[in-house]
Coordinates of C-alpha atoms and ligand atoms in Angstrom, one line a residue:
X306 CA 84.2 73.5 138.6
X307 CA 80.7 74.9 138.1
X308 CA 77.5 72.9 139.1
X309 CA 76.5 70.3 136.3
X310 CA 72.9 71.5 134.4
X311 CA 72.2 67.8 135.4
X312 CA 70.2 67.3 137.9
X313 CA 71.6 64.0 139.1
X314 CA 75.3 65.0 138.1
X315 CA 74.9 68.1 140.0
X316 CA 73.1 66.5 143.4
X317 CA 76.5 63.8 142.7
X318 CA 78.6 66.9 142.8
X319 CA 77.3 68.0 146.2
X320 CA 74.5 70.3 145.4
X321 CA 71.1 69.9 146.7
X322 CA 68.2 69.9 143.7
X323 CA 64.6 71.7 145.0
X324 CA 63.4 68.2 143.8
X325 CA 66.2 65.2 144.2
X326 CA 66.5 63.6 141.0
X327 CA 65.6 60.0 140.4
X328 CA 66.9 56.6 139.0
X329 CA 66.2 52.8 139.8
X330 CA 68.7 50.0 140.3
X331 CA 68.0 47.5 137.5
X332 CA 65.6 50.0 135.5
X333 CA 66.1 48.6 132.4
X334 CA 65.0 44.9 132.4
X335 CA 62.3 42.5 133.0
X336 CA 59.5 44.0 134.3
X337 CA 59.6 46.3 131.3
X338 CA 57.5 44.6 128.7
X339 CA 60.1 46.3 125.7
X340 CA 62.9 44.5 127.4
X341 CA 61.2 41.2 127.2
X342 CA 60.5 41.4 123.7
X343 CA 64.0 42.6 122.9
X344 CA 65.6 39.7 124.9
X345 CA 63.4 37.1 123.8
X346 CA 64.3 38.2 119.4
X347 CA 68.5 38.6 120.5
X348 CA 67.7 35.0 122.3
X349 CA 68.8 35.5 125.9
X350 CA 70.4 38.0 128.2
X351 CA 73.9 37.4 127.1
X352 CA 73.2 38.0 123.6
X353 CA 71.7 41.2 124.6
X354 CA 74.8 42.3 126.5
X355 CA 77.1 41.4 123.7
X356 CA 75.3 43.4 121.1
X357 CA 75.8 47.2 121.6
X358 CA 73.1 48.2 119.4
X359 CA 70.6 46.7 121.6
X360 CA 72.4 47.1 124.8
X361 CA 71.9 51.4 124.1
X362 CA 68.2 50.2 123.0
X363 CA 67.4 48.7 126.5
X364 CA 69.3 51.4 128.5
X365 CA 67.4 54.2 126.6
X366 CA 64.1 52.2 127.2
X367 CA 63.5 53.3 131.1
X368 CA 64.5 56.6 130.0
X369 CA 61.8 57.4 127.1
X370 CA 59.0 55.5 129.4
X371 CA 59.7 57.3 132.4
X372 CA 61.9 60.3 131.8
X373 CA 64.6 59.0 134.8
X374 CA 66.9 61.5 135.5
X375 CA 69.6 59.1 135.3
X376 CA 70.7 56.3 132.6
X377 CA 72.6 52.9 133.6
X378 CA 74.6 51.3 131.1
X379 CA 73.2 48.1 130.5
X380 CA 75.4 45.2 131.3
X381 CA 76.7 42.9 134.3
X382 CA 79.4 43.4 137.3
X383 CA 80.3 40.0 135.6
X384 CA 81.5 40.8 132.5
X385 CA 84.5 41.3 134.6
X386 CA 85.4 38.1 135.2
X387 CA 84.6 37.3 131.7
X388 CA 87.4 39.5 130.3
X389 CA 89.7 38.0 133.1
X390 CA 89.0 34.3 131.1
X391 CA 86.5 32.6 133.2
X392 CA 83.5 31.3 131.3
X393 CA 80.1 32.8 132.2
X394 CA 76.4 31.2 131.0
X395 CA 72.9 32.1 132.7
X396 CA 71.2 29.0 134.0
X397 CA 67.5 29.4 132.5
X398 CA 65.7 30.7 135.9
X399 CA 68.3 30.3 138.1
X400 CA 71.3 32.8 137.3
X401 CA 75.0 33.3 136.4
X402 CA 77.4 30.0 136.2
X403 CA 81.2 31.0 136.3
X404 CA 83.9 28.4 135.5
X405 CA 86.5 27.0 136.4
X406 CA 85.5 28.3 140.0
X407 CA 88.3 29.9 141.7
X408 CA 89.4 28.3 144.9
X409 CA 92.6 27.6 144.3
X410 CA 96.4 29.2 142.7
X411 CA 95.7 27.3 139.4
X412 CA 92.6 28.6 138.3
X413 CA 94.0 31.8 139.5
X414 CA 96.9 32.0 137.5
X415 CA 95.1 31.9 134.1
X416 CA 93.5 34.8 134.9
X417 CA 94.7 37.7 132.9
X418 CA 92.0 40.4 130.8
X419 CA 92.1 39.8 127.4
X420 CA 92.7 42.7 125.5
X421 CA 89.8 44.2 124.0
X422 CA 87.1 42.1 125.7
X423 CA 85.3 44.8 127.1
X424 CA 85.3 46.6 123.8
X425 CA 81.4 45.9 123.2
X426 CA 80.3 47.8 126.6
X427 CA 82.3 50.8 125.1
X428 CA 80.4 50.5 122.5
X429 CA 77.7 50.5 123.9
X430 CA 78.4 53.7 126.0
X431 CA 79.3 55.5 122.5
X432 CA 75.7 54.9 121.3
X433 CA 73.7 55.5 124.4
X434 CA 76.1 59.2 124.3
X435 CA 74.7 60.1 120.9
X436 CA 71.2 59.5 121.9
X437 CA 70.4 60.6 125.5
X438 CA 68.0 63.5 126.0
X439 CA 70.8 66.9 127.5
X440 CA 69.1 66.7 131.3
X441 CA 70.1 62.9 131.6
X442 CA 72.9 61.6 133.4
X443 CA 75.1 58.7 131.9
X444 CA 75.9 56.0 134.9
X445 CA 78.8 53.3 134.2
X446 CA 78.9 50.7 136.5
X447 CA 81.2 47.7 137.9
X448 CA 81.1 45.5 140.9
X449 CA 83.2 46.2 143.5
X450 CA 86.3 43.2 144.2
X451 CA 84.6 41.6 147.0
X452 CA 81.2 40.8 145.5
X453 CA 82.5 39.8 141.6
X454 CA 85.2 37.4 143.6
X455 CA 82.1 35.8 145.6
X456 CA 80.5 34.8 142.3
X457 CA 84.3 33.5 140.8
X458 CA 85.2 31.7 143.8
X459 CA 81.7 29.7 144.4
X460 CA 81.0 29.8 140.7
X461 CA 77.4 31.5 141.3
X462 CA 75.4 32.8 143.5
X463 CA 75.6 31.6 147.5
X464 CA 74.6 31.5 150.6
X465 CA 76.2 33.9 152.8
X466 CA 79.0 34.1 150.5
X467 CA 80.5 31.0 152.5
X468 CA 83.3 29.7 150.0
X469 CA 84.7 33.5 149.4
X470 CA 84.3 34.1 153.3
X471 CA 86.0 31.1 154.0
X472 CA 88.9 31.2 151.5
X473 CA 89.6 34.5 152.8
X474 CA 90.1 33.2 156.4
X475 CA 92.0 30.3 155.0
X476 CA 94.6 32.0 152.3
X477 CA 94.4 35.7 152.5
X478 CA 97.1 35.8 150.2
X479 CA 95.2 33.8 147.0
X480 CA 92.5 36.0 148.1
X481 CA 94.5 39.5 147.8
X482 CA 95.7 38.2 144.3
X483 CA 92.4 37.6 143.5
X484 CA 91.1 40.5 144.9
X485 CA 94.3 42.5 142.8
X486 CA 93.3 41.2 139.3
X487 CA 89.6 42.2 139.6
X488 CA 90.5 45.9 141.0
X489 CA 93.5 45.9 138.2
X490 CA 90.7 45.1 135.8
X491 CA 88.0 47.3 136.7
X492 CA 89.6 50.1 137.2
X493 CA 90.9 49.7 133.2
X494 CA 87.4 48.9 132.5
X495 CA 85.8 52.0 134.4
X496 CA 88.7 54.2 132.9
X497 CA 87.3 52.5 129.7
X498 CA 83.7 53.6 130.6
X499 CA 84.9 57.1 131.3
X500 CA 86.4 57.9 127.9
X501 CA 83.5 56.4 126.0
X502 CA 81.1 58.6 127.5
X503 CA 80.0 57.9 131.1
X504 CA 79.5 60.8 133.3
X505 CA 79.9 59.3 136.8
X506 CA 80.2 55.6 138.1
X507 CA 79.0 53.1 140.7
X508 CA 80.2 50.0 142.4
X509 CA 78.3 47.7 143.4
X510 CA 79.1 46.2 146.3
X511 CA 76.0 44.0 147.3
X512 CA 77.5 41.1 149.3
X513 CA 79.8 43.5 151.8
X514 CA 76.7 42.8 154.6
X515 CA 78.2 39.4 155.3
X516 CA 81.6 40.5 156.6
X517 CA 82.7 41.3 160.0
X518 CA 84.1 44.4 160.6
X519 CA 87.9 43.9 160.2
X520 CA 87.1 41.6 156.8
X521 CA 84.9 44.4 155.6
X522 CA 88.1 46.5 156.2
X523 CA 89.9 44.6 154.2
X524 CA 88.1 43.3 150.8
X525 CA 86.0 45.9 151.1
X526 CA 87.0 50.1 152.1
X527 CA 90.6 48.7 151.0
X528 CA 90.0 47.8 147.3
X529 CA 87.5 50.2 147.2
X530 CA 89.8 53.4 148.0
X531 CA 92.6 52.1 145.7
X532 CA 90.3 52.0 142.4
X533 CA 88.5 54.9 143.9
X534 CA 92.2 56.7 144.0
X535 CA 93.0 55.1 140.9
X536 CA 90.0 56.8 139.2
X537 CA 90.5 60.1 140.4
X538 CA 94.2 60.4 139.8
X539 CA 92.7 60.1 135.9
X540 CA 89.4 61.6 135.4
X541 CA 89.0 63.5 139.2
X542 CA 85.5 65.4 137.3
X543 CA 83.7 61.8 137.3
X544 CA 82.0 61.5 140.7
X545 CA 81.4 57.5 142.0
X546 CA 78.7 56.0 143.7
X547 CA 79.6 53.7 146.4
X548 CA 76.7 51.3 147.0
X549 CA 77.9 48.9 149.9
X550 CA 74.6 46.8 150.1
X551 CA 74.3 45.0 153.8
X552 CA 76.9 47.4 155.5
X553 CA 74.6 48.9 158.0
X554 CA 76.5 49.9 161.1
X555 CA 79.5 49.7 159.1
X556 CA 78.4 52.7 156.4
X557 CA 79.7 55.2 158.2
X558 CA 83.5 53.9 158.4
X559 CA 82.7 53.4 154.6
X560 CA 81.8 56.8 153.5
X561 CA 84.7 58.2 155.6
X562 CA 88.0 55.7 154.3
X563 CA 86.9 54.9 150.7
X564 CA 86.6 58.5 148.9
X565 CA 83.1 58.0 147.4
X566 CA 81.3 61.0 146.1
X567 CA 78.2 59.5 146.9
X568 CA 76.8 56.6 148.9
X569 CA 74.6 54.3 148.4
X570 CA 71.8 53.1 151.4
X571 CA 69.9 49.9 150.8
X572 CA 66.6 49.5 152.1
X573 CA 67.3 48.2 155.5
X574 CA 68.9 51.2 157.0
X575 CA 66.9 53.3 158.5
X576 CA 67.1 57.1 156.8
X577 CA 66.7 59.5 159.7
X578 CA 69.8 57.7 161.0
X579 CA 71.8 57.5 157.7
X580 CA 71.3 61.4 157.4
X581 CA 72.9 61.4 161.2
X582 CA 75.2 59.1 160.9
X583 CA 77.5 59.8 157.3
X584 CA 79.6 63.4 156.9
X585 CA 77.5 66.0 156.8
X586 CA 76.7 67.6 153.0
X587 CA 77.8 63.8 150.9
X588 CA 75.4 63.2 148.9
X589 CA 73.4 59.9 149.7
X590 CA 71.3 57.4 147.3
X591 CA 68.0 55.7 148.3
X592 CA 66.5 53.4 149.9
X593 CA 63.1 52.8 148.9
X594 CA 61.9 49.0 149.7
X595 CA 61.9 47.6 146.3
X596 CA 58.8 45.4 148.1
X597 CA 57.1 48.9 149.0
X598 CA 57.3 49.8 145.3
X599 CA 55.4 46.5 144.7
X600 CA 53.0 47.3 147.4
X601 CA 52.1 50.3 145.8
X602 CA 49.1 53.0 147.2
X603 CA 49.4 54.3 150.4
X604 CA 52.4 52.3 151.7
X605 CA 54.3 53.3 148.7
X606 CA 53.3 56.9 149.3
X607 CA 54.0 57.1 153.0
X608 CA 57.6 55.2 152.5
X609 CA 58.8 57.7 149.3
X610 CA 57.5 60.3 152.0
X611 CA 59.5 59.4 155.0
X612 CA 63.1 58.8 152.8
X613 CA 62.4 62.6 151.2
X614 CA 61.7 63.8 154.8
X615 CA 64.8 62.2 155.6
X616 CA 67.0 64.1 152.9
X617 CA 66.1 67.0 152.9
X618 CA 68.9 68.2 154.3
X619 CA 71.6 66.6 152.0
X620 CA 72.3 66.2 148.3
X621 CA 69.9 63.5 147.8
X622 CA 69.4 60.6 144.8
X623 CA 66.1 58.8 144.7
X624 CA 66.9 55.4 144.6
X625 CA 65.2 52.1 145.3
X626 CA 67.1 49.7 148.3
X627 CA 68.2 47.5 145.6
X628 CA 67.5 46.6 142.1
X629 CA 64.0 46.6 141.3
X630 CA 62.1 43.0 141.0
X631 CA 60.4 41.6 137.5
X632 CA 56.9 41.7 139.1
X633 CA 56.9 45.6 140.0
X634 CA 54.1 47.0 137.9
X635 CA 55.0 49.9 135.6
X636 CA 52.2 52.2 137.5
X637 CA 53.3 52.0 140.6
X638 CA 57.1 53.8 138.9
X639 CA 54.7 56.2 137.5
X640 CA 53.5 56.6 141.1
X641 CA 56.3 56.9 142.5
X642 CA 57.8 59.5 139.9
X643 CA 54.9 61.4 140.5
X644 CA 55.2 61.6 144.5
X645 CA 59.2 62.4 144.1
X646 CA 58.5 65.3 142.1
X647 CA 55.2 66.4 144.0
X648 CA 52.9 65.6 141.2
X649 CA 50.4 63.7 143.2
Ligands
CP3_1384 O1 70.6 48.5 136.7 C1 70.5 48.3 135.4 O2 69.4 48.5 134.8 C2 71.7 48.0 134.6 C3 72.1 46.7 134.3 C4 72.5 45.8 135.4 C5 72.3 44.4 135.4 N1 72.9 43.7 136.4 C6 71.5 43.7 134.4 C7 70.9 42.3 134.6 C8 73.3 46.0 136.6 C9 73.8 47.3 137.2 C10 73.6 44.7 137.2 C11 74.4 44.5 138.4 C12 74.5 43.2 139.0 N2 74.6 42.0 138.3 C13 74.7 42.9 140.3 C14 74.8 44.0 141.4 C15 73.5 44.5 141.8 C16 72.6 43.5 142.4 O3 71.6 43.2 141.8 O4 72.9 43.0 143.5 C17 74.9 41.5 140.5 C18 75.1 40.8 141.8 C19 74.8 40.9 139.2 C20 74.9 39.5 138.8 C21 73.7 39.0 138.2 N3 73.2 39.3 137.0 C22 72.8 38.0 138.8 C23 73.0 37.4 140.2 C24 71.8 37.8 137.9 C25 70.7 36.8 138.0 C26 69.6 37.2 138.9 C27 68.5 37.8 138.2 O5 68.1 38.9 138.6 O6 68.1 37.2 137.2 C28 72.1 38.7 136.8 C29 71.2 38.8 135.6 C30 70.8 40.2 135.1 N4 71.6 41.3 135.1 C31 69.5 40.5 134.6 C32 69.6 41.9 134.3 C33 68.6 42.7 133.6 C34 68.4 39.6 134.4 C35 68.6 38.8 133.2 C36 67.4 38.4 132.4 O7 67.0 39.3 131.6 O8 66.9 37.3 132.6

């Protein structure tokens, strides 16, 4: 298969770009003042996610205002567990609310996808196709197993992801049925992605830092390498992102068992030893402090500096740490931009 014309694609398909191409985790959303304005007239985030029309609008929003080299569908790792039957609602200035919470075999046996749930986000990917500039890359997305149970078995966010951590220890086999319908159902809904229009996938996967090693083995690299085979038995052309937030130490093993195209490095790890550490020529995403991009000036100039310096040796995605916060200003992503592609 010959090199994508994409720069992202192509760095995803293991070849080094003179200049590594550049996205942000969470691009399109608050801190952009169009987003605001479009969320406040659909009359929350939910509605915005339900309606494709304005779902393309706010992923196409980062990429007119900043000319990203990649797009992210806009949506949520927990539409998931919405198509599997559980309720979801945003608590005003707190975040998602799942219900019932699953923590035991009768919540769990309701769970099914309904057909055609995820229909919207498809439509959404088939508008966002028929208006994205050639050189842009089209990223789906989905949460990986571990981290969309966490938020069905506490019924929110948590601290240290106690009640999924827990339930694992105490009934690994509810957990592996759990773990089964989410991985059943993502891989549909990636497939899904994939034949609307995406171009190459992540999975999030930003509560694996709180397992040990031989959980993160399990509800982790496991799932992870069966939707990853799952995936490329069907579309083997769509690279995938794995993006195993908190893993640390544990990255390596990661990179090696799952079959990720790509890997994701949050903010934490240090990227002289990430370039070290993973197999030689994979392509890596990241890790800019998304506090460093708030910083701005100097600091933020010296930290793009070291990651580059870091990469330059491997297929290399620009990439915050993790998704970027509602108080970044939209100059210091102009600064950055700049500093990636040696403008300033
Ligand atoms: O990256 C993008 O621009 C694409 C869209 C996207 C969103 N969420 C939109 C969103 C993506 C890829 C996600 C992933 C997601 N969602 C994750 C994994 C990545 C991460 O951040 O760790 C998780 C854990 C969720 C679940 C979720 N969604 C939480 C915990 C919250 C509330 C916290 C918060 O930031 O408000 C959300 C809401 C959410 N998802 C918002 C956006 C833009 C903010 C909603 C708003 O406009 O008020």
């Amino acid at each position: 298969m010959s090199p994508s014309p994409k720069p992202l694609l192509a760095t995803l398909q293991g070849q080094k770009q003179p200049i590594p191409p550049v996205w942000l985790m969470r691009q399109a959303g608050r801190y952009l003042p169009e987003y605001r304005a479009l969320r406040a007239e659909k009359g929350g985030f939910l509605a915005l996610v339900n309606d494709s029309e304005a779902s393309a609008e706010v992923t196409l929003q980062p990429i007119r205002r900043f000319g990203m080299d990649g797009a992210i569908l806009f949506s949520d790792i927990l539409v998931v567990p919405m198509a599997l039957g559980q309720d979801l609602w945003f608590e005003t200035g707190e975040g998602p609310r799942l219900a019932p919470v699953v923590q035991a075999r009768a919540a769990l046996e309701g769970l099914e996808a309904a057909p055609g749930a995820l229909e919207p986000v498809y439509e959404t990917v088939r508008r966002v196709v028929a208006a994205l500039p050639s050189g842009t890359t089209f990223l789906g997305f989905a949460g990986s197993p571990w981290t969309v149970a966490t938020y069905m078995i506490a019924g929110q966010g948590s601290r240290e992801q106690s009640e999924a951590r827990r339930l694992a220890y105490r009934d690994p086999v509810l957990m592996r049925d759990l773990i089964d319908r989410i991985e059943t159902c993502t891989i549909d809904y990636l497939l899904g992605q994939i034949a609307a229009g995406v171009e190459a996938v992540q999975l999030f996967d930003s509560w694996s830092g709180s397992l040990s090693p031989v959980q993160f083995e399990q509800w982790v690299i496991a799932p992870t390498a069966r939707i990853i085979a799952a995936l490329k038995a069907k579309a083997p052309q769509v690279p995938v992102i794995g993006f195993p937030k908190g893993a640390g130490g544990k990255l390596p093993a990661y990179a090696r068992e799952t079959g990720v195209d790509a890997v994701g490095v949050d903010e934490t790890v240090d990227p002289a030893w990430a370039h070290v550490s993973l197999p030689a020529g994979l392509p890596v995403q990241g890790n800019l402090d998304p506090l460093a991009l708030i910083a701005g000036g100097v600091v933020l100039d010296e930290a793009v500096d070291r990651i580059l310096a870091a990469f330059t040796d491997r297929p290399h995605v620009f990439n915050l740490g993790h998704g970027i916060q509602q108080d970044t200003p939209i100059a210091h992503v102009e600064q950055l931009l700049a500093r990636v592609r040696g403008e300033r």
